[in-house]
Amino acid sequence: MPARRTSVPEARRRVSALLCEWGADQQVRDDVELVVSELFTNAVRHTDSEKVGCELALFGAHIRIEITDQGGAADSAPHIQPGSVDQECGRGLFLVGALSESWGSRPADSGQGRVVWADLPYSSLAH
């Protein structure tokens, strides 16, 4: 998707539709949508990317979110800023950490940019 703020709600809508198809329960949908919003927003705000990718995958009782940017301005790995919980900007990665079982980043397969990933617990309406 284009690396613009207006793409964040569209990414959230697409993720929500996919999770509904998969039969994810409401708490999973809410948590995944929030994590996608935070990570996608960070990719738009802190890189010089033209496009940002968003992928979801199910692995048993876990869902993996991967947001891929093209790099640029801030090629360093994302990290929680000290004191960020109390600041309006900077709470995003704290929330990602709180909702995720684990999260991190790695260089993108293309050699340019980063993939920021998060693993969240997954449960369906059918359980």
CSV table of N, CA and C in Angstrom, one decimal:
chain,number,residue,atom,x,y,z
A,1,MET,N,0.8,-1.2,0.0
A,1,MET,CA,0.0,0.0,0.0
A,1,MET,C,0.9,1.2,0.0
A,2,PRO,N,0.4,2.4,-0.5
A,2,PRO,CA,1.2,3.6,-0.4
A,2,PRO,C,1.5,4.0,1.0
A,3,ALA,N,2.7,4.5,1.2
A,3,ALA,CA,3.2,4.8,2.5
A,3,ALA,C,2.6,6.2,2.9
A,4,ARG,N,1.3,6.3,3.2
A,4,ARG,CA,0.7,7.5,3.6
A,4,ARG,C,-0.2,7.2,4.8
A,5,ARG,N,-0.5,8.3,5.5
A,5,ARG,CA,-1.3,8.1,6.7
A,5,ARG,C,-2.7,7.6,6.3
A,6,THR,N,-3.2,8.0,5.2
A,6,THR,CA,-4.5,7.6,4.7
A,6,THR,C,-4.6,6.1,4.4
A,7,SER,N,-3.4,5.4,4.3
A,7,SER,CA,-3.4,4.0,4.1
A,7,SER,C,-3.6,3.2,5.4
A,8,VAL,N,-3.4,3.8,6.5
A,8,VAL,CA,-3.5,3.1,7.8
A,8,VAL,C,-5.0,2.5,8.0
A,9,PRO,N,-6.0,3.4,7.8
A,9,PRO,CA,-7.4,2.8,8.0
A,9,PRO,C,-7.7,1.7,7.0
A,10,GLU,N,-7.2,1.9,5.8
A,10,GLU,CA,-7.4,0.9,4.7
A,10,GLU,C,-6.7,-0.4,5.1
A,11,ALA,N,-5.5,-0.4,5.6
A,11,ALA,CA,-4.8,-1.6,6.1
A,11,ALA,C,-5.7,-2.3,7.2
A,12,ARG,N,-6.2,-1.4,8.1
A,12,ARG,CA,-7.0,-2.0,9.2
A,12,ARG,C,-8.2,-2.6,8.7
A,13,ARG,N,-8.9,-2.0,7.7
A,13,ARG,CA,-10.1,-2.6,7.1
A,13,ARG,C,-9.8,-3.9,6.5
A,14,ARG,N,-8.7,-4.0,5.7
A,14,ARG,CA,-8.4,-5.3,5.1
A,14,ARG,C,-8.0,-6.4,6.1
A,15,VAL,N,-7.3,-6.0,7.1
A,15,VAL,CA,-7.0,-7.0,8.2
A,15,VAL,C,-8.3,-7.5,8.8
A,16,SER,N,-9.2,-6.5,9.1
A,16,SER,CA,-10.4,-6.9,9.8
A,16,SER,C,-11.3,-7.9,8.9
A,17,ALA,N,-11.3,-7.6,7.6
A,17,ALA,CA,-12.1,-8.5,6.7
A,17,ALA,C,-11.4,-9.9,6.7
A,18,LEU,N,-10.1,-9.9,6.6
A,18,LEU,CA,-9.4,-11.2,6.6
A,18,LEU,C,-9.7,-12.0,7.9
A,19,LEU,N,-9.6,-11.3,9.0
A,19,LEU,CA,-9.8,-12.0,10.3
A,19,LEU,C,-11.2,-12.5,10.4
A,20,CYS,N,-12.2,-11.7,9.9
A,20,CYS,CA,-13.6,-12.2,9.9
A,20,CYS,C,-13.7,-13.5,9.0
A,21,GLU,N,-13.1,-13.5,7.9
A,21,GLU,CA,-13.1,-14.7,7.0
A,21,GLU,C,-12.5,-15.9,7.8
A,22,TRP,N,-11.5,-15.6,8.5
A,22,TRP,CA,-10.8,-16.7,9.3
A,22,TRP,C,-11.6,-17.1,10.5
A,23,GLY,N,-12.6,-16.3,10.9
A,23,GLY,CA,-13.4,-16.7,12.1
A,23,GLY,C,-12.8,-16.3,13.4
A,24,ALA,N,-11.9,-15.3,13.4
A,24,ALA,CA,-11.3,-14.8,14.6
A,24,ALA,C,-12.3,-14.2,15.5
A,25,ASP,N,-12.1,-14.4,16.8
A,25,ASP,CA,-13.0,-13.8,17.8
A,25,ASP,C,-12.7,-12.3,17.9
A,26,GLN,N,-13.7,-11.6,18.5
A,26,GLN,CA,-13.6,-10.1,18.5
A,26,GLN,C,-12.3,-9.6,19.2
A,27,GLN,N,-11.9,-10.2,20.3
A,27,GLN,CA,-10.7,-9.7,21.0
A,27,GLN,C,-9.5,-9.8,20.1
A,28,VAL,N,-9.4,-10.9,19.4
A,28,VAL,CA,-8.2,-11.1,18.4
A,28,VAL,C,-8.3,-10.0,17.4
A,29,ARG,N,-9.5,-9.8,16.8
A,29,ARG,CA,-9.6,-8.8,15.8
A,29,ARG,C,-9.2,-7.4,16.3
A,30,ASP,N,-9.7,-7.1,17.5
A,30,ASP,CA,-9.3,-5.8,18.1
A,30,ASP,C,-7.8,-5.6,18.3
A,31,ASP,N,-7.2,-6.6,18.9
A,31,ASP,CA,-5.8,-6.6,19.2
A,31,ASP,C,-5.0,-6.5,17.9
A,32,VAL,N,-5.3,-7.3,16.9
A,32,VAL,CA,-4.5,-7.4,15.7
A,32,VAL,C,-4.7,-6.0,14.9
A,33,GLU,N,-5.9,-5.5,14.9
A,33,GLU,CA,-6.1,-4.2,14.2
A,33,GLU,C,-5.3,-3.1,14.9
A,34,LEU,N,-5.2,-3.1,16.2
A,34,LEU,CA,-4.4,-2.1,16.9
A,34,LEU,C,-2.9,-2.2,16.6
A,35,VAL,N,-2.4,-3.5,16.6
A,35,VAL,CA,-1.0,-3.7,16.4
A,35,VAL,C,-0.7,-3.3,14.9
A,36,VAL,N,-1.5,-3.7,14.0
A,36,VAL,CA,-1.3,-3.3,12.6
A,36,VAL,C,-1.3,-1.8,12.4
A,37,SER,N,-2.2,-1.1,13.1
A,37,SER,CA,-2.3,0.4,13.0
A,37,SER,C,-1.0,1.0,13.5
A,38,GLU,N,-0.5,0.5,14.7
A,38,GLU,CA,0.7,1.1,15.3
A,38,GLU,C,1.9,0.8,14.4
A,39,LEU,N,2.1,-0.4,13.9
A,39,LEU,CA,3.3,-0.7,13.2
A,39,LEU,C,3.2,-0.1,11.8
A,40,PHE,N,2.1,0.0,11.1
A,40,PHE,CA,1.9,0.6,9.8
A,40,PHE,C,2.2,2.1,10.0
A,41,THR,N,1.7,2.7,11.0
A,41,THR,CA,1.9,4.2,11.2
A,41,THR,C,3.4,4.4,11.4
A,42,ASN,N,4.1,3.6,12.2
A,42,ASN,CA,5.5,3.8,12.4
A,42,ASN,C,6.3,3.7,11.1
A,43,ALA,N,5.9,2.8,10.2
A,43,ALA,CA,6.6,2.6,9.0
A,43,ALA,C,6.4,3.9,8.1
A,44,VAL,N,5.2,4.4,8.1
A,44,VAL,CA,4.9,5.6,7.4
A,44,VAL,C,5.6,6.8,7.9
A,45,ARG,N,5.6,7.0,9.3
A,45,ARG,CA,6.2,8.2,9.9
A,45,ARG,C,7.7,8.2,10.0
A,46,HIS,N,8.3,7.0,10.1
A,46,HIS,CA,9.8,6.9,10.4
A,46,HIS,C,10.7,6.3,9.3
A,47,THR,N,10.1,6.2,8.1
A,47,THR,CA,10.9,5.7,7.0
A,47,THR,C,10.6,6.6,5.8
A,48,ASP,N,11.5,6.5,4.8
A,48,ASP,CA,11.3,7.2,3.5
A,48,ASP,C,10.6,6.3,2.5
A,49,SER,N,9.8,5.3,3.0
A,49,SER,CA,9.2,4.3,2.1
A,49,SER,C,8.2,4.9,1.2
A,50,GLU,N,8.1,4.4,0.0
A,50,GLU,CA,7.0,4.7,-0.9
A,50,GLU,C,5.8,3.8,-0.7
A,51,LYS,N,6.1,2.5,-0.3
A,51,LYS,CA,5.1,1.5,-0.1
A,51,LYS,C,5.4,0.8,1.2
A,52,VAL,N,4.3,0.3,1.9
A,52,VAL,CA,4.4,-0.4,3.1
A,52,VAL,C,3.6,-1.7,2.9
A,53,GLY,N,4.2,-2.8,3.2
A,53,GLY,CA,3.5,-4.1,3.1
A,53,GLY,C,2.9,-4.6,4.4
A,54,CYS,N,1.8,-5.3,4.4
A,54,CYS,CA,1.2,-5.9,5.6
A,54,CYS,C,0.8,-7.3,5.3
A,55,GLU,N,1.3,-8.2,6.1
A,55,GLU,CA,0.9,-9.7,5.9
A,55,GLU,C,0.5,-10.3,7.2
A,56,LEU,N,-0.4,-11.2,7.2
A,56,LEU,CA,-0.9,-11.9,8.3
A,56,LEU,C,-0.7,-13.4,8.0
A,57,ALA,N,-0.4,-14.2,9.0
A,57,ALA,CA,-0.3,-15.7,8.8
A,57,ALA,C,-0.7,-16.3,10.1
A,58,LEU,N,-1.4,-17.5,10.0
A,58,LEU,CA,-1.8,-18.2,11.2
A,58,LEU,C,-0.8,-19.4,11.4
A,59,PHE,N,-0.4,-19.5,12.6
A,59,PHE,CA,0.5,-20.7,13.0
A,59,PHE,C,-0.1,-21.3,14.3
A,60,GLY,N,-1.0,-22.2,14.1
A,60,GLY,CA,-1.7,-22.9,15.2
A,60,GLY,C,-2.5,-21.8,16.0
A,61,ALA,N,-2.1,-21.6,17.3
A,61,ALA,CA,-2.8,-20.7,18.2
A,61,ALA,C,-2.1,-19.3,18.2
A,62,HIS,N,-1.4,-19.0,17.1
A,62,HIS,CA,-0.8,-17.7,17.0
A,62,HIS,C,-1.0,-17.1,15.7
A,63,ILE,N,-1.0,-15.8,15.6
A,63,ILE,CA,-1.1,-15.1,14.4
A,63,ILE,C,0.1,-14.2,14.3
A,64,ARG,N,0.7,-14.2,13.1
A,64,ARG,CA,1.9,-13.4,12.9
A,64,ARG,C,1.5,-12.2,12.0
A,65,ILE,N,1.9,-11.0,12.5
A,65,ILE,CA,1.7,-9.8,11.7
A,65,ILE,C,3.1,-9.4,11.2
A,66,GLU,N,3.3,-9.0,9.9
A,66,GLU,CA,4.5,-8.5,9.4
A,66,GLU,C,4.2,-7.3,8.6
A,67,ILE,N,4.9,-6.2,9.0
A,67,ILE,CA,4.8,-4.9,8.3
A,67,ILE,C,6.2,-4.6,7.7
A,68,THR,N,6.2,-4.5,6.4
A,68,THR,CA,7.5,-4.3,5.7
A,68,THR,C,7.6,-2.9,5.1
A,69,ASP,N,8.7,-2.2,5.4
A,69,ASP,CA,8.9,-0.9,4.8
A,69,ASP,C,10.1,-1.0,3.9
A,70,GLN,N,10.4,0.1,3.2
A,70,GLN,CA,11.5,0.2,2.3
A,70,GLN,C,12.7,0.8,2.8
A,71,GLY,N,12.7,1.2,4.1
A,71,GLY,CA,13.8,1.8,4.7
A,71,GLY,C,13.9,3.3,4.5
A,72,GLY,N,15.1,3.8,4.8
A,72,GLY,CA,15.3,5.2,4.6
A,72,GLY,C,15.7,6.0,5.8
A,73,ALA,N,14.9,6.9,6.2
A,73,ALA,CA,15.3,7.9,7.3
A,73,ALA,C,15.8,7.2,8.5
A,74,ALA,N,15.1,6.2,9.0
A,74,ALA,CA,15.5,5.5,10.2
A,74,ALA,C,15.6,4.0,10.0
A,75,ASP,N,16.8,3.6,9.5
A,75,ASP,CA,17.0,2.2,9.2
A,75,ASP,C,17.3,1.4,10.5
A,76,SER,N,17.4,2.0,11.6
A,76,SER,CA,17.7,1.3,12.9
A,76,SER,C,16.5,0.5,13.3
A,77,ALA,N,16.7,-0.5,14.1
A,77,ALA,CA,15.6,-1.3,14.6
A,77,ALA,C,14.7,-0.5,15.5
A,78,PRO,N,13.4,-0.7,15.4
A,78,PRO,CA,12.5,0.0,16.3
A,78,PRO,C,12.6,-0.5,17.7
A,79,HIS,N,12.4,0.4,18.7
A,79,HIS,CA,12.5,0.1,20.1
A,79,HIS,C,11.7,1.0,20.9
A,80,ILE,N,11.3,0.6,22.1
A,80,ILE,CA,10.5,1.4,23.0
A,80,ILE,C,11.3,2.5,23.6
A,81,GLN,N,10.9,3.7,23.5
A,81,GLN,CA,11.6,4.8,24.1
A,81,GLN,C,11.3,4.9,25.6
A,82,PRO,N,12.4,5.1,26.4
A,82,PRO,CA,12.1,5.3,27.8
A,82,PRO,C,11.1,6.4,28.1
A,83,GLY,N,10.2,6.2,28.9
A,83,GLY,CA,9.2,7.2,29.2
A,83,GLY,C,8.1,7.4,28.2
A,84,SER,N,8.1,6.6,27.2
A,84,SER,CA,7.1,6.8,26.1
A,84,SER,C,5.7,6.5,26.5
A,85,VAL,N,5.5,5.7,27.5
A,85,VAL,CA,4.1,5.4,28.0
A,85,VAL,C,3.4,6.7,28.3
A,86,ASP,N,4.1,7.7,28.9
A,86,ASP,CA,3.5,8.9,29.3
A,86,ASP,C,3.4,10.0,28.2
A,87,GLN,N,3.9,9.7,27.1
A,87,GLN,CA,3.9,10.7,26.0
A,87,GLN,C,2.9,10.3,24.9
A,88,GLU,N,2.3,11.4,24.3
A,88,GLU,CA,1.3,11.1,23.3
A,88,GLU,C,1.9,10.3,22.1
A,89,CYS,N,3.0,10.7,21.7
A,89,CYS,CA,3.7,10.0,20.6
A,89,CYS,C,4.7,9.1,21.3
A,90,GLY,N,4.8,7.9,20.9
A,90,GLY,CA,5.7,6.9,21.5
A,90,GLY,C,5.1,5.8,22.2
A,91,ARG,N,3.8,5.8,22.3
A,91,ARG,CA,3.1,4.7,23.0
A,91,ARG,C,2.9,3.5,22.2
A,92,GLY,N,3.0,3.6,20.9
A,92,GLY,CA,2.7,2.5,19.9
A,92,GLY,C,3.5,1.2,20.2
A,93,LEU,N,4.8,1.3,20.3
A,93,LEU,CA,5.6,0.1,20.5
A,93,LEU,C,5.3,-0.5,21.9
A,94,PHE,N,5.0,0.4,22.9
A,94,PHE,CA,4.7,-0.1,24.2
A,94,PHE,C,3.4,-1.0,24.1
A,95,LEU,N,2.4,-0.5,23.3
A,95,LEU,CA,1.1,-1.2,23.1
A,95,LEU,C,1.4,-2.5,22.3
A,96,VAL,N,2.2,-2.5,21.3
A,96,VAL,CA,2.6,-3.7,20.6
A,96,VAL,C,3.2,-4.7,21.5
A,97,GLY,N,4.1,-4.3,22.4
A,97,GLY,CA,4.7,-5.2,23.3
A,97,GLY,C,3.7,-5.8,24.3
A,98,ALA,N,2.8,-5.0,24.7
A,98,ALA,CA,1.8,-5.4,25.7
A,98,ALA,C,0.8,-6.4,25.1
A,99,LEU,N,0.4,-6.3,23.8
A,99,LEU,CA,-0.5,-7.2,23.2
A,99,LEU,C,0.1,-8.4,22.6
A,100,SER,N,1.4,-8.4,22.3
A,100,SER,CA,2.1,-9.4,21.6
A,100,SER,C,2.7,-10.4,22.6
A,101,GLU,N,2.8,-11.7,22.1
A,101,GLU,CA,3.6,-12.6,22.9
A,101,GLU,C,5.1,-12.4,22.7
A,102,SER,N,5.4,-11.9,21.5
A,102,SER,CA,6.7,-11.5,21.1
A,102,SER,C,6.7,-10.6,19.9
A,103,TRP,N,7.7,-9.8,19.7
A,103,TRP,CA,7.8,-8.9,18.5
A,103,TRP,C,9.2,-8.6,18.3
A,104,GLY,N,9.5,-8.1,17.1
A,104,GLY,CA,10.9,-7.7,16.8
A,104,GLY,C,11.0,-7.2,15.4
A,105,SER,N,12.2,-7.1,14.9
A,105,SER,CA,12.4,-6.7,13.5
A,105,SER,C,13.6,-7.4,12.9
A,106,ARG,N,13.6,-7.4,11.6
A,106,ARG,CA,14.7,-8.0,10.9
A,106,ARG,C,14.8,-7.3,9.5
A,107,PRO,N,16.0,-7.4,8.9
A,107,PRO,CA,16.1,-6.8,7.6
A,107,PRO,C,15.1,-7.4,6.6
A,108,ALA,N,14.6,-6.6,5.7
A,108,ALA,CA,13.7,-7.1,4.7
A,108,ALA,C,14.4,-8.1,3.7
A,109,ASP,N,13.7,-9.0,3.2
A,109,ASP,CA,14.3,-10.0,2.3
A,109,ASP,C,14.9,-9.3,1.0
A,110,SER,N,14.4,-8.2,0.7
A,110,SER,CA,14.9,-7.4,-0.5
A,110,SER,C,16.2,-6.8,-0.3
A,111,GLY,N,16.7,-6.8,1.0
A,111,GLY,CA,17.9,-6.1,1.4
A,111,GLY,C,17.7,-4.6,1.6
A,112,GLN,N,16.6,-4.1,1.4
A,112,GLN,CA,16.3,-2.7,1.7
A,112,GLN,C,15.1,-2.6,2.6
A,113,GLY,N,15.2,-1.9,3.7
A,113,GLY,CA,14.1,-1.7,4.6
A,113,GLY,C,14.1,-2.8,5.7
A,114,ARG,N,13.0,-2.8,6.5
A,114,ARG,CA,12.9,-3.7,7.6
A,114,ARG,C,11.5,-4.4,7.6
A,115,VAL,N,11.4,-5.5,8.2
A,115,VAL,CA,10.2,-6.2,8.6
A,115,VAL,C,10.0,-6.1,10.1
A,116,VAL,N,9.0,-5.5,10.5
A,116,VAL,CA,8.6,-5.5,11.9
A,116,VAL,C,7.5,-6.5,12.1
A,117,TRP,N,7.7,-7.4,13.0
A,117,TRP,CA,6.7,-8.5,13.2
A,117,TRP,C,6.2,-8.6,14.6
A,118,ALA,N,5.1,-9.2,14.8
A,118,ALA,CA,4.5,-9.4,16.1
A,118,ALA,C,3.7,-10.7,16.1
A,119,ASP,N,3.8,-11.5,17.1
A,119,ASP,CA,3.0,-12.7,17.3
A,119,ASP,C,2.0,-12.5,18.4
A,120,LEU,N,0.8,-12.7,18.0
A,120,LEU,CA,-0.3,-12.5,19.0
A,120,LEU,C,-1.0,-13.9,19.2
A,121,PRO,N,-1.7,-14.1,20.3
A,121,PRO,CA,-2.5,-15.3,20.5
A,121,PRO,C,-3.7,-15.2,19.5
A,122,TYR,N,-4.1,-16.4,19.0
A,122,TYR,CA,-5.2,-16.5,18.1
A,122,TYR,C,-6.2,-17.4,18.7
A,123,SER,N,-7.5,-17.0,18.6
A,123,SER,CA,-8.6,-17.9,18.9
A,123,SER,C,-9.7,-17.6,18.0
A,124,SER,N,-10.5,-18.6,17.6
A,124,SER,CA,-11.6,-18.4,16.7
A,124,SER,C,-12.9,-18.5,17.4
A,125,LEU,N,-14.0,-18.1,16.7
A,125,LEU,CA,-15.3,-18.1,17.3
A,125,LEU,C,-15.8,-19.6,17.5
A,126,ALA,N,-15.1,-20.5,16.8
A,126,ALA,CA,-15.6,-21.9,16.8
A,126,ALA,C,-14.9,-22.7,17.9
A,127,HIS,N,-14.1,-22.1,18.8
A,127,HIS,CA,-13.4,-22.8,19.8
A,127,HIS,C,-14.4,-23.1,20.9
